[in-house]
Amino acid sequence: MAERRLRSAASVAGTVAAVYLSARLVTTLFFWAAASLSGPTSRFGADATIPSLAMGWDAQWYWVIADRGYPSELPVNDTGQVTENPWAFMPLFPVLARTLGAVLGGYPAGAVVLALGAGYAASVVLFVLLRGRLGETASLWAVVLFANGPLAALFQMGYAESLLLVWLFLALWALQRRRFGWIYPLVVLMGFTRPGVLAFALLLGLYGIHRWMRRRVDPLPTPHIVHIIALGALATIVGFAWQVIAGVATGDPSAYLETELAWRRSWVGSEEQFVPFAGFVQASSLWFGIWGLPPMLGPIALAVLVVGAAALLVRAPQVRRLGPEIRLWGASYLVYLLAVFFPQSSVFRLLLPLTPVAAAVAVPPSRWWRIGMLVLCLGGQWLWIHEMLALGDTFYRIP
């Protein structure tokens, strides 16, 4: 039995590796083309290279953290408002990348190798997470679409997204199998890799309600109740811990919030204050104005989009096949984004944690449907790389 399981695990690891490595070759080709197209108006200049693209944009902030740490005094502009600084980024990725870079010859190598390795690990766990619900063929296609997706360039950049996805997919897998003890360390790892663990706290609350409502057909023993409550409390504490740490380190209790607002104020003005759920409403009007449409229609379109997403999570049969844990995660994460984020071009990157929900597109058994989805993914990937890296010359080309 143990030998059979070992062979099965090796088979999964090998199959996913073949998919992942072929996808990375395609992305490398896209990177080469983007570097060739990069011009003097691009952020990367006319002499862009694949390594310079891999360490662009937010990868620079992680590099600063690895090299210098976090500032004890917040930078401010002429009016005394906090400006962009490293406190917006969590420490786990740069610490691990710096450690790996000490072996590989420098931080950039460590960061890219860490992102690459984490992307592969996330692909393996995604397959295992989905296999019990979708079967092997659909799950493998979900991995193919994930590895070749529109945001797949992040697996070859010094970004923390792929590392977060490893922890998230493992936590969802453990929740599916009710191995609650595994989730405690994963919550902490998630919380210090990327913002968003508060969405997992909401998931645990919704999951507890779901289990309670179904307790007659799916018994809810006391140890499960204790774990769900304890994990929800831990996720909430971890979700606010970085704010406390930043406040203590800088002497400013609002250090983290003001740092996050520094990015938003460049869009909506220097007097902007954080109000939950206001960001998406403001941005919908702003973007409609930029597109030459009546700004008042923006919130209406946003409401239609939210209702449509809710309907998909509740009614779509392909999504329902994913199981309650993944569906509740999708709802929780979307509520989290609506509550805290101001959407601009980086919103696509922030949708990556919805990958398990997006796996529903791999469910239809038609081979041509799946090939069509792959073509769309590759087209979206090149579009993202071209806009954000080859061009990267205006406010709506920021990954």
XYZ file of C-alpha atoms in Angstrom:
399
model
C 0.000 0.000 0.000
C 2.760 2.452 0.945
C 4.698 1.567 -2.209
C 1.600 2.134 -4.343
C 1.027 5.540 -2.776
C 4.645 6.456 -3.355
C 4.390 5.498 -7.027
C 1.154 7.493 -7.358
C 2.740 10.565 -5.750
C 5.773 10.266 -8.020
C 3.502 9.968 -11.047
C 1.574 13.099 -10.073
C 4.773 15.026 -9.369
C 6.260 13.977 -12.711
C 3.169 14.738 -14.770
C 2.697 18.152 -13.175
C 6.420 18.863 -13.618
C 6.150 18.199 -17.350
C 3.178 20.572 -17.600
C 4.828 23.236 -15.467
C 8.231 23.160 -17.188
C 6.698 23.367 -20.668
C 4.629 26.333 -19.493
C 7.735 28.045 -18.129
C 9.476 27.638 -21.476
C 6.576 29.441 -23.153
C 6.700 32.222 -20.569
C 10.460 32.559 -21.065
C 9.836 32.999 -24.778
C 7.289 35.708 -23.983
C 9.804 37.381 -21.661
C 12.427 37.332 -24.420
C 9.979 38.948 -26.854
C 8.978 41.563 -24.262
C 12.614 42.440 -23.550
C 13.198 42.838 -27.291
C 10.163 45.138 -27.620
C 10.969 47.250 -24.559
C 11.753 50.805 -25.608
C 12.995 54.066 -24.079
C 9.551 54.934 -22.698
C 9.235 51.621 -20.844
C 10.083 51.356 -17.166
C 12.781 48.854 -18.170
C 14.322 50.898 -20.984
C 15.627 49.908 -24.381
C 18.254 47.588 -22.887
C 15.770 45.411 -20.977
C 16.721 41.786 -20.323
C 14.843 38.759 -19.061
C 16.471 39.108 -15.594
C 15.575 42.798 -15.399
C 11.945 42.009 -16.264
C 11.912 39.274 -13.623
C 12.971 41.756 -10.944
C 10.725 44.636 -11.979
C 7.985 46.547 -10.205
C 7.107 45.123 -6.735
C 10.017 42.677 -6.911
C 12.179 45.744 -6.231
C 10.381 46.388 -2.943
C 11.031 42.822 -1.772
C 14.681 43.275 -2.720
C 14.863 46.473 -0.647
C 13.404 44.616 2.338
C 15.912 41.781 1.964
C 18.777 44.259 1.680
C 17.822 46.969 4.177
C 14.857 45.755 6.171
C 11.960 48.007 7.127
C 12.340 51.710 7.966
C 11.901 52.776 11.580
C 10.768 56.181 10.345
C 8.062 56.493 7.712
C 8.943 58.575 4.630
C 6.668 61.582 4.118
C 6.117 64.132 1.360
C 6.162 67.931 1.601
C 2.682 67.965 3.124
C 3.588 65.421 5.796
C 1.672 62.491 4.320
C 3.214 59.026 4.301
C 4.607 57.966 0.916
C 5.127 54.509 -0.600
C 7.486 52.367 1.481
C 8.351 48.715 2.319
C 5.803 48.361 5.122
C 3.182 47.494 2.486
C 4.973 44.156 1.875
C 5.194 41.128 4.141
C 8.565 39.698 5.212
C 8.466 35.947 4.567
C 9.207 35.975 0.826
C 12.220 38.341 0.983
C 13.658 36.502 3.986
C 13.435 33.120 2.254
C 14.691 34.568 -1.058
C 17.666 36.191 0.682
C 18.532 32.889 2.363
C 18.268 31.048 -0.938
C 20.212 33.797 -2.702
C 23.117 33.326 -0.321
C 23.542 29.875 -1.883
C 22.698 30.819 -5.485
C 24.871 33.917 -5.760
C 22.558 36.823 -5.008
C 19.078 37.906 -4.016
C 17.621 38.099 -7.573
C 18.507 34.465 -8.245
C 17.076 33.431 -4.887
C 13.835 35.369 -5.493
C 13.202 33.964 -8.976
C 14.092 30.381 -7.987
C 11.823 30.650 -4.940
C 8.941 31.927 -7.082
C 9.555 29.171 -9.646
C 9.721 26.409 -7.041
C 6.659 27.702 -5.207
C 4.733 27.847 -8.483
C 5.500 24.185 -9.118
C 4.542 23.223 -5.565
C 1.298 25.176 -5.916
C 0.548 23.335 -9.168
C 1.000 19.940 -7.478
C -1.184 20.883 -4.516
C -3.829 22.361 -6.833
C -4.061 19.029 -8.652
C -4.424 17.127 -5.379
C -6.947 19.682 -4.083
C -9.182 19.305 -7.135
C -8.736 15.609 -7.931
C -11.263 14.343 -5.399
C -13.935 16.667 -6.797
C -13.232 16.899 -10.515
C -11.359 13.694 -11.318
C -7.843 13.373 -12.705
C -8.401 14.617 -16.253
C -10.228 17.839 -15.360
C -7.810 18.486 -12.482
C -4.813 18.114 -14.768
C -6.389 20.493 -17.259
C -6.959 22.952 -14.406
C -3.220 22.777 -13.687
C -2.451 23.286 -17.391
C -4.589 26.430 -17.430
C -3.085 27.622 -14.138
C 0.523 27.111 -15.253
C -0.170 28.867 -18.578
C -2.624 31.438 -17.261
C -2.702 35.184 -17.893
C -0.731 35.832 -14.685
C 1.759 32.973 -15.138
C 4.625 35.441 -15.598
C 4.559 35.895 -11.816
C 5.984 32.386 -11.444
C 9.186 33.755 -12.989
C 9.320 37.106 -11.197
C 10.482 38.071 -7.730
C 6.911 38.272 -6.441
C 5.379 36.535 -3.417
C 2.163 35.382 -5.129
C 3.243 31.824 -5.924
C 4.459 31.279 -2.350
C 1.122 32.474 -0.988
C -0.711 30.063 -3.297
C 1.232 27.106 -1.870
C 0.057 27.922 1.662
C -3.491 28.712 0.512
C -3.965 25.554 -1.549
C -2.549 23.429 1.273
C -4.904 25.095 3.754
C -7.927 24.486 1.511
C -6.832 20.870 1.024
C -6.533 20.411 4.798
C -9.944 22.027 5.328
C -11.486 19.673 2.749
C -10.095 16.686 4.631
C -10.774 18.227 8.046
C -7.150 17.994 9.089
C -7.442 21.144 11.133
C -4.096 20.781 12.880
C -2.284 21.412 9.593
C -4.053 24.734 9.100
C -2.620 26.512 12.169
C 0.933 26.976 10.802
C -0.411 27.616 7.301
C -2.491 30.553 8.573
C 0.648 32.125 10.032
C 2.634 31.497 6.843
C -0.110 33.037 4.723
C -0.373 36.058 6.992
C 3.311 36.939 6.666
C 3.588 36.217 2.933
C 0.865 38.419 1.439
C -2.143 40.372 2.761
C -5.382 38.437 2.653
C -5.463 36.071 5.612
C -8.522 37.959 6.909
C -10.370 36.462 3.944
C -9.436 33.037 5.297
C -10.840 34.072 8.687
C -14.124 34.895 6.952
C -13.989 31.538 5.166
C -13.686 29.741 8.493
C -16.683 31.640 9.845
C -18.792 30.748 6.806
C -17.521 27.174 6.906
C -18.565 26.872 10.557
C -22.059 28.139 9.723
C -22.255 25.704 6.805
C -21.240 22.768 8.982
C -23.679 23.807 11.717
C -26.603 23.994 9.280
C -25.771 20.521 7.955
C -24.949 18.916 11.289
C -27.844 16.433 11.062
C -26.553 14.899 7.838
C -22.883 15.725 8.451
C -22.117 15.472 12.183
C -20.207 18.375 13.708
C -18.268 16.993 16.684
C -17.053 19.260 19.458
C -13.357 19.038 18.459
C -14.257 20.378 15.013
C -16.153 23.294 16.571
C -13.169 24.114 18.762
C -10.771 23.996 15.810
C -12.977 26.159 13.585
C -13.344 28.835 16.280
C -9.666 28.723 17.250
C -8.490 28.896 13.643
C -10.851 31.777 12.911
C -9.495 33.652 15.929
C -5.893 32.917 14.897
C -6.505 34.078 11.317
C -8.058 37.294 12.616
C -5.139 37.955 14.974
C -2.573 37.221 12.271
C -4.536 39.399 9.847
C -4.059 42.432 12.070
C -0.620 41.508 13.426
C 1.358 43.285 10.699
C -0.447 46.531 11.447
C 0.571 46.213 15.086
C 4.164 45.319 14.199
C 4.455 48.273 11.829
C 2.975 50.583 14.447
C 5.374 49.438 17.166
C 8.418 49.574 14.873
C 7.684 53.087 13.596
C 5.933 54.579 16.606
C 2.908 55.342 14.424
C -0.154 53.128 15.081
C -1.511 53.928 11.613
C 1.778 53.181 9.812
C 0.511 50.230 7.772
C -2.824 51.791 6.840
C -1.193 55.087 5.838
C 1.367 53.181 3.776
C -1.354 51.325 1.889
C -3.247 54.582 1.327
C -0.112 56.114 -0.199
C -0.701 54.008 -3.315
C -4.406 54.872 -3.432
C -3.900 58.614 -2.994
C -2.034 58.826 -6.271
C -5.383 57.969 -7.869
C -7.990 59.811 -5.824
C -6.174 62.660 -4.081
C -4.224 63.438 -0.958
C -7.215 63.621 1.383
C -8.263 60.015 0.871
C -9.110 58.041 4.029
C -9.891 54.355 4.320
C -13.584 53.464 4.348
C -14.477 49.770 3.895
C -16.020 48.980 0.494
C -15.595 52.583 -0.705
C -12.577 51.804 -2.881
C -14.418 49.756 -5.492
C -17.271 52.277 -5.681
C -14.851 55.172 -6.175
C -12.812 53.254 -8.719
C -15.846 52.183 -10.748
C -16.798 55.828 -11.271
C -13.195 56.819 -11.937
C -12.585 54.118 -14.543
C -15.857 54.784 -16.341
C -14.796 58.416 -16.616
C -11.374 57.413 -17.984
C -13.088 55.185 -20.568
C -15.302 58.090 -21.670
C -18.462 56.625 -20.126
C -20.828 58.303 -17.643
C -19.177 57.894 -14.195
C -22.576 57.328 -12.555
C -22.850 54.035 -14.430
C -19.737 52.671 -12.725
C -21.381 51.676 -9.406
C -24.282 50.130 -11.337
C -21.890 48.007 -13.381
C -20.089 47.055 -10.161
C -23.375 45.915 -8.583
C -24.186 43.813 -11.661
C -20.712 42.258 -11.517
C -21.072 41.396 -7.827
C -24.502 39.843 -8.345
C -23.162 37.863 -11.311
C -20.225 36.535 -9.283
C -22.576 35.543 -6.460
C -24.860 33.742 -8.912
C -21.922 31.781 -10.334
C -20.798 30.699 -6.878
C -24.300 29.623 -5.885
C -25.841 28.293 -9.084
C -23.239 27.288 -11.681
C -23.042 23.453 -11.720
C -19.341 23.487 -12.659
C -18.578 25.630 -9.614
C -20.802 23.563 -7.342
C -18.740 20.489 -8.215
C -15.740 22.136 -6.520
C -17.308 21.633 -3.093
C -18.332 24.033 -0.326
C -14.821 24.811 0.913
C -13.645 26.236 -2.417
C -16.922 28.003 -3.109
C -16.933 29.605 0.335
C -13.308 30.628 -0.193
C -14.283 32.346 -3.444
C -17.072 34.257 -1.712
C -14.843 35.190 1.231
C -11.977 36.434 -0.895
C -14.247 38.490 -3.143
C -15.829 40.138 -0.095
C -12.345 40.839 1.264
C -11.232 42.489 -1.989
C -14.394 44.563 -2.147
C -13.852 45.705 1.435
C -10.183 46.726 1.331
C -8.925 47.183 -2.224
C -8.957 50.085 -4.665
C -8.991 48.381 -8.081
C -6.506 49.450 -10.708
C -4.338 47.478 -13.111
C -2.929 45.238 -10.368
C -6.407 43.888 -9.616
C -5.755 41.038 -12.068
C -2.769 39.912 -10.000
C -4.841 40.053 -6.842
C -7.375 37.666 -8.366
C -4.842 34.792 -8.408
C -6.055 33.378 -5.055
C -9.362 32.639 -6.819
C -7.569 29.993 -8.904
C -9.387 27.035 -7.235
C -12.733 28.611 -8.188
C -11.530 29.379 -11.712
C -10.722 25.666 -12.078
C -14.407 25.260 -12.926
C -13.578 26.238 -16.530
C -11.739 22.903 -16.851
C -14.855 20.903 -15.957
C -16.628 20.707 -19.359
C -15.341 17.456 -20.900
C -15.021 18.838 -24.439
C -11.406 18.704 -25.611
C -11.943 21.679 -27.911
C -13.378 23.730 -25.055
C -10.287 23.065 -22.963
C -7.935 23.788 -25.865
C -9.841 27.021 -26.469
C -9.388 27.970 -22.804
C -5.660 27.254 -23.106
C -5.389 29.497 -26.164
C -7.199 32.265 -24.267
C -4.878 31.809 -21.281
C -1.769 32.064 -23.456
C -3.169 35.088 -25.245
C -3.954 36.727 -21.923
C -0.474 35.918 -20.641
C 1.218 37.558 -23.617
C -1.110 40.567 -23.341
C -0.212 40.971 -19.638
C 3.519 40.620 -20.281
C 3.393 42.982 -23.246
C 1.409 45.657 -21.405
C 3.081 45.468 -17.997
C 6.662 44.652 -18.984
C 7.321 45.437 -22.659
C 5.398 48.738 -22.450
C 4.974 49.560 -18.743
C 4.767 53.256 -19.550
C 1.597 54.598 -17.957
C -0.615 54.376 -14.887
C -2.764 51.504 -16.194
C 0.266 49.330 -16.988
C 1.332 48.542 -13.422
C 1.269 44.838 -12.487
